[in-house]
């Protein structure tokens, strides 16, 4: 959930742009708008994003220990690992830019003019959304494990496949690269809980080693 909060829940937008959206009109964001952004929202997004990355890396560690090491012939299990690591690594940049912008609007205000802050604002526009394509690929890998290798709950994986394929098609059709960051973090949180309390081959106790 940290990823969802850090990406969508604390999305930084100028008040004038938000008001224009609500009225169904277009608005051109300028560097002057950046000065009115709330640094607290940016700081919350930065912190939540870091917690999301921490949780993702812990999940990857457990996944490699309990799944990859056990299902060594599963290429899809490795794809899940690679996708999540890619998202975690790239997210450090996205959330880092958001945290930096919050600092330059708050405690370190005055170090950059509006033009300099506008650069950070543009980096945060999609910076926290772009990295989630890797996690989307991980969801597709889980789908393969469910339907081909039969090692994961098909119900859970099917929900993930619907979400992932919908976002993938929408991303290609619209050309908006950050769409995977809208729903993928929420699904990963649900999947983590499902794997923790549900039943599937990957969560079954390992057979005892023969002496």
mmCIF file of N, CA and C in Angstrom, residues 142-198:
data_model
loop_
_atom_site.group_PDB
_atom_site.id
_atom_site.type_symbol
_atom_site.label_atom_id
_atom_site.label_comp_id
_atom_site.label_asym_id
_atom_site.label_seq_id
_atom_site.Cartn_x
_atom_site.Cartn_y
_atom_site.Cartn_z
ATOM 1 N N UNK A 142 3.294 -14.067 -12.762
ATOM 2 C CA UNK A 142 2.463 -14.828 -11.828
ATOM 3 C C UNK A 142 1.304 -15.499 -12.553
ATOM 4 N N UNK A 143 0.777 -14.832 -13.563
ATOM 5 C CA UNK A 143 -0.292 -15.441 -14.347
ATOM 6 C C UNK A 143 0.170 -16.700 -15.054
ATOM 7 N N UNK A 144 1.385 -16.665 -15.587
ATOM 8 C CA UNK A 144 1.952 -17.851 -16.233
ATOM 9 C C UNK A 144 2.127 -18.974 -15.219
ATOM 10 N N UNK A 145 2.618 -18.630 -14.035
ATOM 11 C CA UNK A 145 2.811 -19.643 -12.998
ATOM 12 C C UNK A 145 1.487 -20.283 -12.587
ATOM 13 N N UNK A 146 0.416 -19.496 -12.629
ATOM 14 C CA UNK A 146 -0.887 -20.019 -12.215
ATOM 15 C C UNK A 146 -1.494 -20.932 -13.266
ATOM 16 N N UNK A 147 -1.484 -20.511 -14.525
ATOM 17 C CA UNK A 147 -2.226 -21.229 -15.559
ATOM 18 C C UNK A 147 -1.402 -22.266 -16.303
ATOM 19 N N UNK A 148 -0.082 -22.090 -16.338
ATOM 20 C CA UNK A 148 0.772 -23.054 -17.045
ATOM 21 C C UNK A 148 1.464 -23.985 -16.057
ATOM 22 N N UNK A 149 2.069 -23.413 -15.031
ATOM 23 C CA UNK A 149 2.806 -24.226 -14.063
ATOM 24 C C UNK A 149 1.940 -24.682 -12.892
ATOM 25 N N UNK A 150 0.795 -24.054 -12.723
ATOM 26 C CA UNK A 150 -0.166 -24.413 -11.672
ATOM 27 C C UNK A 150 0.449 -24.389 -10.271
ATOM 28 N N UNK A 151 1.220 -23.364 -10.021
ATOM 29 C CA UNK A 151 1.868 -23.251 -8.712
ATOM 30 C C UNK A 151 1.316 -22.101 -7.872
ATOM 31 N N UNK A 152 0.423 -21.294 -8.449
ATOM 32 C CA UNK A 152 -0.173 -20.152 -7.754
ATOM 33 C C UNK A 152 -1.685 -20.215 -7.925
ATOM 34 N N UNK A 153 -2.399 -19.662 -6.966
ATOM 35 C CA UNK A 153 -3.856 -19.606 -7.036
ATOM 36 C C UNK A 153 -4.316 -18.979 -8.349
ATOM 37 N N UNK A 154 -5.152 -19.702 -9.079
ATOM 38 C CA UNK A 154 -5.639 -19.186 -10.358
ATOM 39 C C UNK A 154 -6.602 -18.022 -10.180
ATOM 40 N N UNK A 155 -7.333 -18.026 -9.088
ATOM 41 C CA UNK A 155 -8.263 -16.919 -8.844
ATOM 42 C C UNK A 155 -7.487 -15.621 -8.675
ATOM 43 N N UNK A 156 -6.492 -15.644 -7.802
ATOM 44 C CA UNK A 156 -5.673 -14.461 -7.574
ATOM 45 C C UNK A 156 -4.985 -14.021 -8.852
ATOM 46 N N UNK A 157 -4.371 -14.968 -9.552
ATOM 47 C CA UNK A 157 -3.621 -14.642 -10.758
ATOM 48 C C UNK A 157 -4.532 -14.130 -11.864
ATOM 49 N N UNK A 158 -5.740 -14.663 -11.950
ATOM 50 C CA UNK A 158 -6.667 -14.231 -12.999
ATOM 51 C C UNK A 158 -7.063 -12.775 -12.814
ATOM 52 N N UNK A 159 -7.311 -12.390 -11.567
ATOM 53 C CA UNK A 159 -7.615 -10.984 -11.288
ATOM 54 C C UNK A 159 -6.432 -10.109 -11.702
ATOM 55 N N UNK A 160 -5.229 -10.560 -11.353
ATOM 56 C CA UNK A 160 -4.037 -9.813 -11.723
ATOM 57 C C UNK A 160 -3.853 -9.722 -13.224
ATOM 58 N N UNK A 161 -4.128 -10.805 -13.939
ATOM 59 C CA UNK A 161 -3.987 -10.798 -15.396
ATOM 60 C C UNK A 161 -4.956 -9.821 -16.043
ATOM 61 N N UNK A 162 -6.179 -9.794 -15.560
ATOM 62 C CA UNK A 162 -7.166 -8.858 -16.112
ATOM 63 C C UNK A 162 -6.678 -7.419 -15.939
ATOM 64 N N UNK A 163 -6.206 -7.110 -14.735
ATOM 65 C CA UNK A 163 -5.711 -5.761 -14.456
ATOM 66 C C UNK A 163 -4.484 -5.447 -15.310
ATOM 67 N N UNK A 164 -3.527 -6.384 -15.359
ATOM 68 C CA UNK A 164 -2.276 -6.150 -16.077
ATOM 69 C C UNK A 164 -2.506 -6.001 -17.577
ATOM 70 N N UNK A 165 -3.310 -6.879 -18.156
ATOM 71 C CA UNK A 165 -3.564 -6.806 -19.597
ATOM 72 C C UNK A 165 -4.346 -5.547 -19.953
ATOM 73 N N UNK A 166 -5.286 -5.180 -19.100
ATOM 74 C CA UNK A 166 -6.040 -3.942 -19.330
ATOM 75 C C UNK A 166 -5.097 -2.741 -19.338
ATOM 76 N N UNK A 167 -4.208 -2.665 -18.343
ATOM 77 C CA UNK A 167 -3.274 -1.549 -18.269
ATOM 78 C C UNK A 167 -2.283 -1.573 -19.422
ATOM 79 N N UNK A 168 -1.845 -2.767 -19.818
ATOM 80 C CA UNK A 168 -0.889 -2.876 -20.916
ATOM 81 C C UNK A 168 -1.507 -2.391 -22.223
ATOM 82 N N UNK A 169 -2.717 -2.850 -22.519
ATOM 83 C CA UNK A 169 -3.404 -2.425 -23.746
ATOM 84 C C UNK A 169 -3.672 -0.925 -23.711
ATOM 85 N N UNK A 170 -4.097 -0.428 -22.561
ATOM 86 C CA UNK A 170 -4.403 0.998 -22.433
ATOM 87 C C UNK A 170 -3.142 1.845 -22.595
ATOM 88 N N UNK A 171 -2.023 1.355 -22.062
ATOM 89 C CA UNK A 171 -0.764 2.083 -22.190
ATOM 90 C C UNK A 171 -0.332 2.181 -23.642
ATOM 91 N N UNK A 172 -0.413 1.062 -24.361
ATOM 92 C CA UNK A 172 -0.025 1.050 -25.773
ATOM 93 C C UNK A 172 -0.982 1.903 -26.603
ATOM 94 N N UNK A 173 -2.275 1.811 -26.303
ATOM 95 C CA UNK A 173 -3.282 2.523 -27.098
ATOM 96 C C UNK A 173 -3.211 4.035 -26.900
ATOM 97 N N UNK A 174 -2.965 4.463 -25.665
ATOM 98 C CA UNK A 174 -2.976 5.898 -25.369
ATOM 99 C C UNK A 174 -1.591 6.534 -25.421
ATOM 100 N N UNK A 175 -0.546 5.715 -25.265
ATOM 101 C CA UNK A 175 0.798 6.260 -25.219
ATOM 102 C C UNK A 175 1.145 6.909 -23.893
ATOM 103 N N UNK A 176 0.304 6.704 -22.877
ATOM 104 C CA UNK A 176 0.575 7.265 -21.543
ATOM 105 C C UNK A 176 1.417 6.258 -20.765
ATOM 106 N N UNK A 177 2.694 6.525 -20.532
ATOM 107 C CA UNK A 177 3.592 5.510 -19.969
ATOM 108 C C UNK A 177 3.390 5.203 -18.492
ATOM 109 N N UNK A 178 2.697 6.070 -17.768
ATOM 110 C CA UNK A 178 2.587 5.870 -16.328
ATOM 111 C C UNK A 178 1.360 5.118 -15.871
ATOM 112 N N UNK A 179 0.528 4.639 -16.799
ATOM 113 C CA UNK A 179 -0.716 3.981 -16.404
ATOM 114 C C UNK A 179 -0.518 2.755 -15.511
ATOM 115 N N UNK A 180 0.546 1.943 -15.700
ATOM 116 C CA UNK A 180 0.728 0.803 -14.789
ATOM 117 C C UNK A 180 0.823 1.205 -13.320
ATOM 118 N N UNK A 181 1.222 2.437 -13.050
ATOM 119 C CA UNK A 181 1.354 2.886 -11.668
ATOM 120 C C UNK A 181 0.050 3.233 -10.989
ATOM 121 N N UNK A 182 -1.074 3.166 -11.709
ATOM 122 C CA UNK A 182 -2.354 3.524 -11.106
ATOM 123 C C UNK A 182 -2.977 2.375 -10.325
ATOM 124 N N UNK A 183 -2.918 1.164 -10.878
ATOM 125 C CA UNK A 183 -3.586 0.019 -10.253
ATOM 126 C C UNK A 183 -2.637 -1.078 -9.794
ATOM 127 N N UNK A 184 -1.465 -1.182 -10.421
ATOM 128 C CA UNK A 184 -0.543 -2.269 -10.079
ATOM 129 C C UNK A 184 -0.126 -2.259 -8.608
ATOM 130 N N UNK A 185 0.176 -1.099 -7.987
ATOM 131 C CA UNK A 185 0.544 -1.133 -6.562
ATOM 132 C C UNK A 185 -0.557 -1.700 -5.677
ATOM 133 N N UNK A 186 -1.806 -1.366 -5.992
ATOM 134 C CA UNK A 186 -2.924 -1.863 -5.190
ATOM 135 C C UNK A 186 -3.048 -3.370 -5.335
ATOM 136 N N UNK A 187 -2.900 -3.855 -6.571
ATOM 137 C CA UNK A 187 -3.023 -5.299 -6.776
ATOM 138 C C UNK A 187 -1.901 -6.046 -6.062
ATOM 139 N N UNK A 188 -0.686 -5.503 -6.080
ATOM 140 C CA UNK A 188 0.429 -6.181 -5.410
ATOM 141 C C UNK A 188 0.186 -6.287 -3.910
ATOM 142 N N UNK A 189 -0.398 -5.250 -3.321
ATOM 143 C CA UNK A 189 -0.718 -5.315 -1.891
ATOM 144 C C UNK A 189 -1.721 -6.430 -1.621
ATOM 145 N N UNK A 190 -2.734 -6.535 -2.480
ATOM 146 C CA UNK A 190 -3.735 -7.597 -2.329
ATOM 147 C C UNK A 190 -3.097 -8.965 -2.531
ATOM 148 N N UNK A 191 -2.233 -9.081 -3.546
ATOM 149 C CA UNK A 191 -1.583 -10.359 -3.832
ATOM 150 C C UNK A 191 -0.696 -10.798 -2.675
ATOM 151 N N UNK A 192 0.005 -9.844 -2.056
ATOM 152 C CA UNK A 192 0.854 -10.195 -0.928
ATOM 153 C C UNK A 192 0.063 -10.776 0.229
ATOM 154 N N UNK A 193 -1.090 -10.161 0.518
ATOM 155 C CA UNK A 193 -1.951 -10.683 1.584
ATOM 156 C C UNK A 193 -2.507 -12.046 1.192
ATOM 157 N N UNK A 194 -2.921 -12.177 -0.071
ATOM 158 C CA UNK A 194 -3.488 -13.436 -0.557
ATOM 159 C C UNK A 194 -2.481 -14.575 -0.425
ATOM 160 N N UNK A 195 -1.239 -14.301 -0.835
ATOM 161 C CA UNK A 195 -0.213 -15.340 -0.747
ATOM 162 C C UNK A 195 0.104 -15.686 0.705
ATOM 163 N N UNK A 196 -0.031 -14.701 1.596
ATOM 164 C CA UNK A 196 0.290 -14.942 3.003
ATOM 165 C C UNK A 196 -0.753 -15.804 3.695
ATOM 166 N N UNK A 197 -2.020 -15.635 3.332
ATOM 167 C CA UNK A 197 -3.089 -16.355 4.037
ATOM 168 C C UNK A 197 -3.770 -17.412 3.177
ATOM 169 N N UNK A 198 -3.560 -17.363 1.859
ATOM 170 C CA UNK A 198 -4.215 -18.321 0.970
ATOM 171 C C UNK A 198 -3.415 -19.600 0.807
#
